[in-house]
Tab-separated table of C-alpha atoms in Angstrom:
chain	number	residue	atom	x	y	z
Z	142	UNK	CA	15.349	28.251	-4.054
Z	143	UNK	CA	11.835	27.821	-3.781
Z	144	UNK	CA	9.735	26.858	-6.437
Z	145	UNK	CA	5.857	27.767	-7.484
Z	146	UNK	CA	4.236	24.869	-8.576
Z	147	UNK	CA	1.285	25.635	-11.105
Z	148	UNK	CA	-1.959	24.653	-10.299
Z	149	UNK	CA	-3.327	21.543	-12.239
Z	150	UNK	CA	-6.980	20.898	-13.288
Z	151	UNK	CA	-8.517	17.928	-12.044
Z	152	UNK	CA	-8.229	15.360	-15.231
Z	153	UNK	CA	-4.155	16.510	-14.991
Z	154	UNK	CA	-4.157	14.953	-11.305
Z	155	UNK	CA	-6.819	11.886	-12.778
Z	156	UNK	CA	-4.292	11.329	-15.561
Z	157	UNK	CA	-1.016	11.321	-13.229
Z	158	UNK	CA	-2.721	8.564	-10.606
Z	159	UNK	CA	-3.795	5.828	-13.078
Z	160	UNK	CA	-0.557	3.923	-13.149
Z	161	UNK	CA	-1.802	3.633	-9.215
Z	162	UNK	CA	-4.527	1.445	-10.153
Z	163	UNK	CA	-2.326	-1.340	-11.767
Z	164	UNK	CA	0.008	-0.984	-8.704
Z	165	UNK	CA	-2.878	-1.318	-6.543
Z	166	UNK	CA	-4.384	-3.744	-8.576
Z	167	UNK	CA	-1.701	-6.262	-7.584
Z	168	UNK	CA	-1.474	-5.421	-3.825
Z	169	UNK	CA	-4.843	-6.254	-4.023
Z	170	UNK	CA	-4.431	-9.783	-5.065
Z	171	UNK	CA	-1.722	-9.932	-2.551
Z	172	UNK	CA	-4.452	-9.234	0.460
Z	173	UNK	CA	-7.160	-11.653	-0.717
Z	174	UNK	CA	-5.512	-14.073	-3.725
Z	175	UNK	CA	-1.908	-14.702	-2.492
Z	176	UNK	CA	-2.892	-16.632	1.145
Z	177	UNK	CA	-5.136	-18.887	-0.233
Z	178	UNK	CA	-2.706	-19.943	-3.291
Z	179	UNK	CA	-0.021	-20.774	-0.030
Z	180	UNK	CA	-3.364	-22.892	1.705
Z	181	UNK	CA	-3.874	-24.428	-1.499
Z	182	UNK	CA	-0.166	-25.719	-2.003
Z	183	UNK	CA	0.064	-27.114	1.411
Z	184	UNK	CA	1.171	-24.159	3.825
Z	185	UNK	CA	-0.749	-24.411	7.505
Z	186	UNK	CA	-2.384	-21.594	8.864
Z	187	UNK	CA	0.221	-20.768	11.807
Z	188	UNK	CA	2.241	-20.580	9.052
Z	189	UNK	CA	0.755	-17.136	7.329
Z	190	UNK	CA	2.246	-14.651	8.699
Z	191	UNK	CA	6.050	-15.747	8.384
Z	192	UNK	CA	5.369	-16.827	4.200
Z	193	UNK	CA	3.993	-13.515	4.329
Z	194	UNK	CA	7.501	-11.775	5.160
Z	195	UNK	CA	8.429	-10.728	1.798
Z	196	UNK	CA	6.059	-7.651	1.417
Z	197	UNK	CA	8.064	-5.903	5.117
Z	198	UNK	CA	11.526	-6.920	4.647
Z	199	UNK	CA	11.212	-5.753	0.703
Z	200	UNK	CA	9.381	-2.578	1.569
Z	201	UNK	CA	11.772	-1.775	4.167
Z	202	UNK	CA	15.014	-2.145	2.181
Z	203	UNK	CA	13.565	-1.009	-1.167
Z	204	UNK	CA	11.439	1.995	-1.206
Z	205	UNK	CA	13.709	4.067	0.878
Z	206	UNK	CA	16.848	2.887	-1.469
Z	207	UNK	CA	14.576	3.873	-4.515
Z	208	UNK	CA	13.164	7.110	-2.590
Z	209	UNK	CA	16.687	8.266	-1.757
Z	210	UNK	CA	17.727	7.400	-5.512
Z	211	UNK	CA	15.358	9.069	-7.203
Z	212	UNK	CA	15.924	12.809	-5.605
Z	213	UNK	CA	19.481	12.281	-7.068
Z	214	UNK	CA	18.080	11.450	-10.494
Z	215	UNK	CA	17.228	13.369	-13.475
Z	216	UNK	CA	17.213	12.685	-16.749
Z	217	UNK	CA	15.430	15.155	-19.957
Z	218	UNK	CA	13.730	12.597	-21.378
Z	219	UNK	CA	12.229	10.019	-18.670
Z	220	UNK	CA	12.149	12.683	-15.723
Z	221	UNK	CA	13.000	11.476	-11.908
Z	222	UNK	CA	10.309	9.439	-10.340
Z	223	UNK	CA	8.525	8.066	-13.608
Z	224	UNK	CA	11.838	5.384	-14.397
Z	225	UNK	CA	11.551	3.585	-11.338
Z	226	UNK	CA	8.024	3.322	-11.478
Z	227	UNK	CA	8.035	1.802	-15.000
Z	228	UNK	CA	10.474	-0.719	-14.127
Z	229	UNK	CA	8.694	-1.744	-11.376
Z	230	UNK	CA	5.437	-1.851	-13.070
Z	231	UNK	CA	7.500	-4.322	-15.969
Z	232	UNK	CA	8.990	-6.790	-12.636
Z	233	UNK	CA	5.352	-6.685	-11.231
Z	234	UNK	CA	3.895	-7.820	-14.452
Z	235	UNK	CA	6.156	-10.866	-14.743
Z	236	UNK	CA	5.297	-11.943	-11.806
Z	237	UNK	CA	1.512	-11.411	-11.714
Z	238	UNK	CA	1.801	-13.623	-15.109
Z	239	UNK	CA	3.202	-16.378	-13.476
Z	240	UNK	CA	1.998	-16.730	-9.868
Z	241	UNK	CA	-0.777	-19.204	-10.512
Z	242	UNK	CA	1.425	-21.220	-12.232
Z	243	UNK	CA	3.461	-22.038	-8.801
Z	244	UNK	CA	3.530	-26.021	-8.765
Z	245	UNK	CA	5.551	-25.907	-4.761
Z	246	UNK	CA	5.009	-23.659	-2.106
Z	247	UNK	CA	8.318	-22.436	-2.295
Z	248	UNK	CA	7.959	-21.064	-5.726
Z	249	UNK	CA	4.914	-19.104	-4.643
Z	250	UNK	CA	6.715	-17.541	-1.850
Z	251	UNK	CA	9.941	-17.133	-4.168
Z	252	UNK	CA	7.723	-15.024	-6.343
Z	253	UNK	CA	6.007	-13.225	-4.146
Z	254	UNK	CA	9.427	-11.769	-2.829
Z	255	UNK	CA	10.203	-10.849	-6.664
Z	256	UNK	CA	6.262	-8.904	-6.697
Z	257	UNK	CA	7.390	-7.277	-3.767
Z	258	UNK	CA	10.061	-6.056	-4.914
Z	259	UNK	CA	8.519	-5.272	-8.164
Z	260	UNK	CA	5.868	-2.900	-6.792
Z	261	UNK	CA	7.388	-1.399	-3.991
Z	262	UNK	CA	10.310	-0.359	-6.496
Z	263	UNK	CA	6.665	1.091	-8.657
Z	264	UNK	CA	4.809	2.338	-5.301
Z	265	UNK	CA	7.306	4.812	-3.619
Z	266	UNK	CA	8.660	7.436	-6.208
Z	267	UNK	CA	4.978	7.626	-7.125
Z	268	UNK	CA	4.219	9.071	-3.495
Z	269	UNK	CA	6.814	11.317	-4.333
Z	270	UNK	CA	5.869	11.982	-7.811
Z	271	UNK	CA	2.519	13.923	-6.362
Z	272	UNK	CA	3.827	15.862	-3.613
Z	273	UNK	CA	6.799	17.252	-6.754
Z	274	UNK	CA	3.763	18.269	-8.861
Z	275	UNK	CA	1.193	19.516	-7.290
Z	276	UNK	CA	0.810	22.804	-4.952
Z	277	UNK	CA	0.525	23.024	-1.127
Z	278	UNK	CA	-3.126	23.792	-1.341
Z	279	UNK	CA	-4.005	20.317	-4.347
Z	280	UNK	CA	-1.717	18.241	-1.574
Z	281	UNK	CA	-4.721	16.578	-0.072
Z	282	UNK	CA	-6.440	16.471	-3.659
Z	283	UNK	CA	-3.752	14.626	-5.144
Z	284	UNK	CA	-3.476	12.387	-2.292
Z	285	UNK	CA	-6.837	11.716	-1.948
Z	286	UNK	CA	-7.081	10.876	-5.521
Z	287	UNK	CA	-4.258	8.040	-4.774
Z	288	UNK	CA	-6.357	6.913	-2.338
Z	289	UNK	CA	-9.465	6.648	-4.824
Z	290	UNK	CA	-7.184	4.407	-7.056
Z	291	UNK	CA	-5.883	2.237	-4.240
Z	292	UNK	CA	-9.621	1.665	-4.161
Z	293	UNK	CA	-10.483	1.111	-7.585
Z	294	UNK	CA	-7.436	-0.856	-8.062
Z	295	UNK	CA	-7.935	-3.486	-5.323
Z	296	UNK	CA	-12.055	-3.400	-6.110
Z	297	UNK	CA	-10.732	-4.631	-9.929
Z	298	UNK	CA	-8.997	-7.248	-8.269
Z	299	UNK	CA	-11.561	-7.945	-5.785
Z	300	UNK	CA	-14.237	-7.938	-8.594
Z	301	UNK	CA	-12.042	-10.361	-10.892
Z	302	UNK	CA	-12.055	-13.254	-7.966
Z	303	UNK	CA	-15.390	-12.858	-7.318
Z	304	UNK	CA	-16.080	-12.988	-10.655
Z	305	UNK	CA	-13.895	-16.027	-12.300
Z	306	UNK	CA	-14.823	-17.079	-9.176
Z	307	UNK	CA	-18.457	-17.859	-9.903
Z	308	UNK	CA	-17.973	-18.601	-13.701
Z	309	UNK	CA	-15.449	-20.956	-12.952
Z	310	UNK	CA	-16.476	-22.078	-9.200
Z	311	UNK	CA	-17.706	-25.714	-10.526
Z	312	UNK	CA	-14.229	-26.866	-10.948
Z	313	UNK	CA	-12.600	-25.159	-8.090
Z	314	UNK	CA	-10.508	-28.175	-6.945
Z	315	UNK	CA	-10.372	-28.675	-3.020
Z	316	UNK	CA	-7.495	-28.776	-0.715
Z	317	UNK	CA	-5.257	-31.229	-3.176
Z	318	UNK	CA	-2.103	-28.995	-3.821
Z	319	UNK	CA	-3.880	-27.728	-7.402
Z	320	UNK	CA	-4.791	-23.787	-7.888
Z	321	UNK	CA	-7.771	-23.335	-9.858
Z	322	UNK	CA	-8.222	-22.020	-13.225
Z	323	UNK	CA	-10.117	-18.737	-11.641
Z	324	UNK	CA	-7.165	-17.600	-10.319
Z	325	UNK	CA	-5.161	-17.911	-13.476
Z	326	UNK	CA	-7.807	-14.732	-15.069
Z	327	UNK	CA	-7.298	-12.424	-12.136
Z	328	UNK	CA	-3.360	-12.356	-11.799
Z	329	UNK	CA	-3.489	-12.259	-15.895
Z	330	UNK	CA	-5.678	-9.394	-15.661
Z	331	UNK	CA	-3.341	-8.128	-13.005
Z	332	UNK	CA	-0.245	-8.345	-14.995
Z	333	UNK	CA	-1.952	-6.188	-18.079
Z	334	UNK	CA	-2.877	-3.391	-15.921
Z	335	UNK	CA	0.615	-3.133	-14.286
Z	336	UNK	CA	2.129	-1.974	-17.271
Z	337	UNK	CA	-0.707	-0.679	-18.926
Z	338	UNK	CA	-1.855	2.210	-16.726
Z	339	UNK	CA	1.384	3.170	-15.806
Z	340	UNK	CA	2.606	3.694	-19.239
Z	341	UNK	CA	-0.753	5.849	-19.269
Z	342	UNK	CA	0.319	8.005	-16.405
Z	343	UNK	CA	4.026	8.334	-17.817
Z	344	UNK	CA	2.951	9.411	-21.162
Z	345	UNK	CA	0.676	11.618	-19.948
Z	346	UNK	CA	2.172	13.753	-17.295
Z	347	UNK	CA	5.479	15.368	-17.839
Z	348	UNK	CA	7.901	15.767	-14.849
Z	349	UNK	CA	8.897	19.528	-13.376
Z	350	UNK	CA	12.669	19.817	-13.884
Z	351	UNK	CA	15.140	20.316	-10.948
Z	352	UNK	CA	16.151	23.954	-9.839
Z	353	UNK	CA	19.512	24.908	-10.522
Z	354	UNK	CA	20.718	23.950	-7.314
Z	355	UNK	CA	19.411	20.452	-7.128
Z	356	UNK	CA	20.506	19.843	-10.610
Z	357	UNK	CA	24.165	20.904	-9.470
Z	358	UNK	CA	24.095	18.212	-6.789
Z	359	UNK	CA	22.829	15.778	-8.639
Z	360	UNK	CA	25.674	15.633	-11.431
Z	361	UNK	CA	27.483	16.148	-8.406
Z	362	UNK	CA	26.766	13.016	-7.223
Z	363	UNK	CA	26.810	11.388	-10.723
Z	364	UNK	CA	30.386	12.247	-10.705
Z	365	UNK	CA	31.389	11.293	-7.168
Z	366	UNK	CA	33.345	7.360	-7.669
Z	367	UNK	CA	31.337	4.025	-8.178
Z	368	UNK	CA	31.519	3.013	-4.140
Z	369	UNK	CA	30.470	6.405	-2.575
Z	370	UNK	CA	27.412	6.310	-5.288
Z	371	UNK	CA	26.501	3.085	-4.223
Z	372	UNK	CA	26.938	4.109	-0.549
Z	373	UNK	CA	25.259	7.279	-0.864
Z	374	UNK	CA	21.049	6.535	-0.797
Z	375	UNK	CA	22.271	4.398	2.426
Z	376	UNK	CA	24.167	7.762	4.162
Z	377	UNK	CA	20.859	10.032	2.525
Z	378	UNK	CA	18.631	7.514	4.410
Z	379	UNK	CA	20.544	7.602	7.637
Z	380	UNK	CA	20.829	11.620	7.139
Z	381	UNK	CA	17.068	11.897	6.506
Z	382	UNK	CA	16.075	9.750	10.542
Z	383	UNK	CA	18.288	12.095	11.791
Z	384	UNK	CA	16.699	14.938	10.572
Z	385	UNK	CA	13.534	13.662	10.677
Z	386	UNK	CA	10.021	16.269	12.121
Z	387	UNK	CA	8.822	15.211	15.082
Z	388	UNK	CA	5.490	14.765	13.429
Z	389	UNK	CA	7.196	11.543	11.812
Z	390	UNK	CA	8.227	10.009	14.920
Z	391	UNK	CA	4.869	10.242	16.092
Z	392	UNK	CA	3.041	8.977	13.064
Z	393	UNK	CA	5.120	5.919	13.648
Z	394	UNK	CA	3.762	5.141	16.523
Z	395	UNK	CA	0.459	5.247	15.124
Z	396	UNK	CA	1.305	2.742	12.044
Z	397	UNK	CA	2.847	0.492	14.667
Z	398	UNK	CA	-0.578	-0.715	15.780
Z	399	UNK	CA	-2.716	0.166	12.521
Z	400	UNK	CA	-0.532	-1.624	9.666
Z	401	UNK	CA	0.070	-4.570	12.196
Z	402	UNK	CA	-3.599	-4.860	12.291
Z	403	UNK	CA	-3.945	-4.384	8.882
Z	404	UNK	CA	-1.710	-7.594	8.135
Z	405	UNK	CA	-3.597	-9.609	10.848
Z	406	UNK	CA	-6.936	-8.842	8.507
Z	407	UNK	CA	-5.993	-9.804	5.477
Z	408	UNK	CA	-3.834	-12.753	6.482
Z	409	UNK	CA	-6.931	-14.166	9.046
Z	410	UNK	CA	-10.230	-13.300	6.973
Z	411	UNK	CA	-10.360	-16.112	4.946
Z	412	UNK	CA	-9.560	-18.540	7.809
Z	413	UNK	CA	-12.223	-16.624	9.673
Z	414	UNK	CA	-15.116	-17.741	7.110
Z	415	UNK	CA	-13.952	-21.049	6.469
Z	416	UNK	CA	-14.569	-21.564	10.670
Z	417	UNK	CA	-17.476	-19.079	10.747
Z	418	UNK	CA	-19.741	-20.174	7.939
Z	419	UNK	CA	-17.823	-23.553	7.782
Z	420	UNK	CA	-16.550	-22.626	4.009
Z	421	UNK	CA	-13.902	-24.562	1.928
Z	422	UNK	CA	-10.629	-22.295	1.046
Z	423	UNK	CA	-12.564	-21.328	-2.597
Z	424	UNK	CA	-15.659	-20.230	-1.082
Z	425	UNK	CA	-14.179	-18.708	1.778
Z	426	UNK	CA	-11.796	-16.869	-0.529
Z	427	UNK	CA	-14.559	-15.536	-2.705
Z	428	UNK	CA	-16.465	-14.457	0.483
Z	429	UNK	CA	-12.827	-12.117	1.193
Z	430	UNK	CA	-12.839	-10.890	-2.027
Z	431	UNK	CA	-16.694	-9.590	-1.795
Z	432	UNK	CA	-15.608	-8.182	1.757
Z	433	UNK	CA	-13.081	-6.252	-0.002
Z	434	UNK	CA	-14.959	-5.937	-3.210
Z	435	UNK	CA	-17.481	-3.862	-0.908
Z	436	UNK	CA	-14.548	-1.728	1.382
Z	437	UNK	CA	-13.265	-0.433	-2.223
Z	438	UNK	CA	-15.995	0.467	-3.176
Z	439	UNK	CA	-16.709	2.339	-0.405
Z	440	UNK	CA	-13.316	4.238	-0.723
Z	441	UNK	CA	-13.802	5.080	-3.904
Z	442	UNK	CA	-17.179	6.723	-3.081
Z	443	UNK	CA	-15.878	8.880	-0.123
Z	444	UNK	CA	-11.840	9.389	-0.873
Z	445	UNK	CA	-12.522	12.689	-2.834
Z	446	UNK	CA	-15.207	13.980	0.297
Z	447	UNK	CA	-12.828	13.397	2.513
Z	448	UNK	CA	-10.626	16.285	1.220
Z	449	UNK	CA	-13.195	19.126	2.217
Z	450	UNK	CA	-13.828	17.471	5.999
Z	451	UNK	CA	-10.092	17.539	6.537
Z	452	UNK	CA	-9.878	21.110	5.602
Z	453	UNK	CA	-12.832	21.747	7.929
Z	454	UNK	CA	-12.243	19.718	10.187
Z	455	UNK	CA	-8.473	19.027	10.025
Z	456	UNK	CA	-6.403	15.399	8.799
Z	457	UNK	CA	-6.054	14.311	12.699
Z	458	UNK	CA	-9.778	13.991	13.591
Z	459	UNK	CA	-10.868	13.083	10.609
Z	460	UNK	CA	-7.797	9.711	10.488
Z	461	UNK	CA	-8.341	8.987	14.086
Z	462	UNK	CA	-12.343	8.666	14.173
Z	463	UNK	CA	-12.193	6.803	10.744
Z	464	UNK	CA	-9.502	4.139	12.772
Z	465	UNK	CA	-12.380	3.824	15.267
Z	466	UNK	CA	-14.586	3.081	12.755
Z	467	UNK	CA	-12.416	0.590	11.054
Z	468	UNK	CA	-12.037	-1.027	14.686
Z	469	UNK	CA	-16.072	-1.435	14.862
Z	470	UNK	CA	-16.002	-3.283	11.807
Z	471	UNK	CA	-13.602	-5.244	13.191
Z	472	UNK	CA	-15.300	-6.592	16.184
Z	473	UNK	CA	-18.328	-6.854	14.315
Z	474	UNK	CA	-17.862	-9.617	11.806
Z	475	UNK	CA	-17.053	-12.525	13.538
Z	476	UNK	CA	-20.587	-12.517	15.249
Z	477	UNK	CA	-22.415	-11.996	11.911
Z	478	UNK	CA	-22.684	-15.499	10.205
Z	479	UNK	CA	-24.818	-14.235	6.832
Z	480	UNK	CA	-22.884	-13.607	3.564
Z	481	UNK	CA	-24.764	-10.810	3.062
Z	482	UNK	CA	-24.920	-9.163	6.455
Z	483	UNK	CA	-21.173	-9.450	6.803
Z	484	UNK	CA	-20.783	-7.005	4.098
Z	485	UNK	CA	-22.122	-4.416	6.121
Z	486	UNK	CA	-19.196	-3.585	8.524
Z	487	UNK	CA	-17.005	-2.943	4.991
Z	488	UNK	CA	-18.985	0.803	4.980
Z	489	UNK	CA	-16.529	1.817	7.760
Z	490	UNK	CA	-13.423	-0.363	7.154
Z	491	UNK	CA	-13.664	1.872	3.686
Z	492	UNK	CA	-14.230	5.008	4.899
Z	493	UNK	CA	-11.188	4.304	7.283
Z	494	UNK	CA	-8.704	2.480	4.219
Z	495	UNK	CA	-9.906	6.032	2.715
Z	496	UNK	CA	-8.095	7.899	5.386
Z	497	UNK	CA	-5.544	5.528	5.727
Z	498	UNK	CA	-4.376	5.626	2.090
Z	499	UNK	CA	-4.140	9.718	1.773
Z	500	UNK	CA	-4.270	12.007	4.687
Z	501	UNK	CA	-0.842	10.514	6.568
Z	502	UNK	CA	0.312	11.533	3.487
Z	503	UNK	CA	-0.841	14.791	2.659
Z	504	UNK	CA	0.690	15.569	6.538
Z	505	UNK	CA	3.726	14.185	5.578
Z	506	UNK	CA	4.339	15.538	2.016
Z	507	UNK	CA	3.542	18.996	4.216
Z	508	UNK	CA	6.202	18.635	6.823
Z	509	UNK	CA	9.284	17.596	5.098
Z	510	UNK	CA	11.516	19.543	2.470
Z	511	UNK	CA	10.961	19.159	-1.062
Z	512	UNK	CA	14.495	18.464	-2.304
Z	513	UNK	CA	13.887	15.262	-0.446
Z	514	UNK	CA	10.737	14.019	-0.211
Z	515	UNK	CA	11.467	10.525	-2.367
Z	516	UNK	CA	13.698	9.664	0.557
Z	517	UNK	CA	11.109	10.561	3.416
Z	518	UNK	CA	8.561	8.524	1.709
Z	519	UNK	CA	10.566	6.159	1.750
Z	520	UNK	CA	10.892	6.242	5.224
Z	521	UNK	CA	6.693	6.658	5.693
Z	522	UNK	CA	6.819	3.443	4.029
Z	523	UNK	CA	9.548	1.402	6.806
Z	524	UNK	CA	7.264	2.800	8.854
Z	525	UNK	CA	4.884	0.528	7.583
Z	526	UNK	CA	6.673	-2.354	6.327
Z	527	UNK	CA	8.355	-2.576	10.205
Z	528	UNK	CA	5.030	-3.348	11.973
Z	529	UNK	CA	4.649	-5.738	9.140
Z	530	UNK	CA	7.668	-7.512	9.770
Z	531	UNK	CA	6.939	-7.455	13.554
Z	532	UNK	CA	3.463	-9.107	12.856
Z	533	UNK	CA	5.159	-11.754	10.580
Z	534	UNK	CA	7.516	-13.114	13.304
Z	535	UNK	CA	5.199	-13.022	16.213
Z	536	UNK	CA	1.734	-13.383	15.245
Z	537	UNK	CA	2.228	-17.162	14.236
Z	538	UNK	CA	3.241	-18.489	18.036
Z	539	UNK	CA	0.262	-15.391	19.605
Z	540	UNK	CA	-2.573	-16.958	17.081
Z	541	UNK	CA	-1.179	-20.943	17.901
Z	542	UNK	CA	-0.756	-20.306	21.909
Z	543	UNK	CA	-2.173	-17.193	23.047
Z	544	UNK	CA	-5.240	-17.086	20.589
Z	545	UNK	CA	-6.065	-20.461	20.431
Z	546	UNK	CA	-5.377	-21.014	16.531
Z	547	UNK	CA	-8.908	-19.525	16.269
Z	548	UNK	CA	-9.258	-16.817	13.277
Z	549	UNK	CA	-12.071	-15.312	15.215
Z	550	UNK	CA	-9.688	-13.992	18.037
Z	551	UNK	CA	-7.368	-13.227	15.151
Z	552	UNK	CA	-10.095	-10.559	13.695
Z	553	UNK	CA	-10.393	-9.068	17.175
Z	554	UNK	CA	-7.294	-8.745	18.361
Z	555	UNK	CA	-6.792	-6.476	15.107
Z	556	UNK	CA	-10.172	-4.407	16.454
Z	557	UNK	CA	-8.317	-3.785	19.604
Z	558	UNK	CA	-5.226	-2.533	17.853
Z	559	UNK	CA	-7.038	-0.397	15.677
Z	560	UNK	CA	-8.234	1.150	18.923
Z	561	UNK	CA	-4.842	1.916	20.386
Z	562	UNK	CA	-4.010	3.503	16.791
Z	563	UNK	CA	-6.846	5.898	16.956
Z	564	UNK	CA	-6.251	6.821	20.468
Z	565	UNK	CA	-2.192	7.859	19.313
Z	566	UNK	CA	-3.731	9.769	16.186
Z	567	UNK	CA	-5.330	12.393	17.978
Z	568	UNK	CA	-2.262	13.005	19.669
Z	569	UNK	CA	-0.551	14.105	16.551
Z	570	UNK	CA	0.012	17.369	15.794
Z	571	UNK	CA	-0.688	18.466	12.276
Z	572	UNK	CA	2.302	19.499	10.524
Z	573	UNK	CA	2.895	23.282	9.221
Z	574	UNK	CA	4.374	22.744	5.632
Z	575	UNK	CA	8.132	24.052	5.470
Z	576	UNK	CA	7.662	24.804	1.948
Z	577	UNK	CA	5.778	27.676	0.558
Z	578	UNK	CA	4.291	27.561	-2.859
């Protein structure tokens, strides 16, 4: 049966993306705030990438359990997607309320598993939740609009460290074990807004009930015995790779290189300053934050125009030309040694985080069915988390032997595999939706 979707006004698709901020929020502090709280409790830099494994192995095994879950759920009063996300949102909190409080190393890391968990459990029925509201034609709107809120969201946590940062910078301890008070404000900001702005976004945008059909199979499965229902999101996510459009299997290739880079940035940057402008890890944290203080920004300013150059020009170009860009910046700031200068690469690292955060999506959300798009999100997302992973287990011994434990080569050898990315995105082929609303 296929169903017509009404067309929503644009403060309907505002209000159903807030509860992205708080999620985003939080990812945020993971990219800038988590690797200096490891560097202050002790952890070497080699070292990084493997503390770092949480956010891959949890993204792999959770969002496509959740995805694959939530097609099979419904319930009248808290919908499909919106449960999962809430309970997420409530884990993620907790845990944004006590990071800064880690006295070891391992409790950091233990917690940052838990996070992980939290708000990839939040993160991938919300995917899901736009492509079941919205139209064919609002796809790339709605998307887009996620990707304005990844901005906003990460530029409120950028903006926080930058800020506590300064107010409280004259007792920002140095490299004796002890995390400094600014932190404490930002990941206590961080765990208000998790809960906060999803509630707003559950509240405030109402779920489209199943068809007849999918209801059918999904007291179906409610009523199949306790083992096959805990078996079943496993043989749904095996069903789904099998299935999968060829257009997925090609995007993959694409996120091999870019998300691998992407990890290799956020893990290196601060390293990077404290060799190139010979910072401590406070003020070379604070100098991360304003880089990504400024590439938020930047996404929030062009997300929305992106929508009308992809319809001109179509999602390929437009994603593989904004990887280049990213690339440039890439290669450009190691060589630029002013604080304020070094800002000015973020223009096209935002414009291509833009890209990156909605039109693989909009592709995707085009080229698979309906009645399961939770589950092939889910899979978008291993398709993430796996270069991830990769980058967690071998970056450490190719930055300590191959790139000289230098954070400089670090930076670049991202640039270069933003470079490869681009050149696999214009091989894609963009998607004609199977579903017609």
């Amino acid at each position: 049966m296929k169903l017509t979707k009404p067309r929503l006004s644009f403060w309907q698709i505002f209000n159903m993306n807030v509860g992205f901020l708080g999620i985003q929020y939080s990812f945020g502090l993971q990219q800038t705030a988590i690797n200096p709280i490891f560097l202050y409790l002790g952890a070497p830099e080699d070292m990084l990438p493997i503390l770092n494994i949480a956010g891959p192995v949890t993204g792999l095994i959770v969002q496509p359990i959740i995805g694959a879950m939530s097609d099979k759920t419904w319930s009248p009063r808290w919908g499909r997607r919106k449960p999962y996300f809430l309970i997420g949102a409530i884990i993620g909190s907790i845990c944004l309320f006590a990071f800064p409080t880690s006295p070891v190393l391992w409790f950091a890391v233990g917690l940052l598993w838990i996070l992980d968990v939290g708000n990839n459990m939040a993160m991938e029925p919300y995917r899901a939740f736009v492509g079941d509201k919205l139209p064919e034609k609002q796809l790339s709107l709605g998307y887009q609009m996620q990707s304005l809120f990844v901005g906003a969201g990460i530029l409120l946590a950028m903006g926080s460290i930058v800020l506590f940062q300064k107010i409280f910078g004259a007792e920002a301890v140095s490299d004796d074990g002890v995390i400094p008070t600014w932190m404490y404000y930002s990941f206590s900001l961080g765990g208000i807004l998790s809960i906060s702005t999803v509630l707003w976004s559950v509240l405030k945008t109402p779920e489209i009930p199943p068809s007849e059909e999918e209801l059918s199979e999904i007291n179906a499965a409610k009523s199949k015995p306790f083992m096959e229902r805990v078996w079943q999101p496993f043989n749904e996510i095996g069903i789904a790779i099998k299935e999968m459009p060829k257009f997925m299997w090609k995007i993959s290739a694409v996120y091999l290189f870019q998300w691998y880079a992407l990890f290799v940035y956020w893990q290196y940057i601060t390293p990077l300053f404290m060799k190139t402008m010979g910072y401590g890890i406070s003020d070379a944290a604070s100098q991360s934050a304003q880089m990504s203080l400024t590439y938020n920004i930047v996404t929030m300013v062009v997300a929305l125009a992106l929508v009308p150059l992809t319809l001109k020009f179509g999602g390929k170009k437009v994603y593989a030309f904004s990887l280049i860009g990213t690339a440039v910046a890439l290669f450009s700031i190691p060589f630029i040694e002013n604080m304020t200068l070094v800002l000015a690469p973020m223009v096209l690292f935002g414009i291509g985080w833009a890209a990156m955060m909605g039109i693989p999506y909009t592709m995707v959300s085009k080229a698979v069915p309906q009645d399961r798009r939770g589950v092939y999100m889910g899979i978008l997302n291993m398709m993430i988390v796996i270069p991830m992973g990769i980058e967690t287990l071998t970056f450490g011994p190719i930055y300590k032997y191959l790139l000289g434990g230098n954070a400089i080569n670090a930076i670049l050898f991202a640039g270069v595999f933003f470079i490869v990315a681009a050149l696999l995105a214009f091989r894609l082929n963009e998607p004609k939706s199977e579903i017609n609303e």
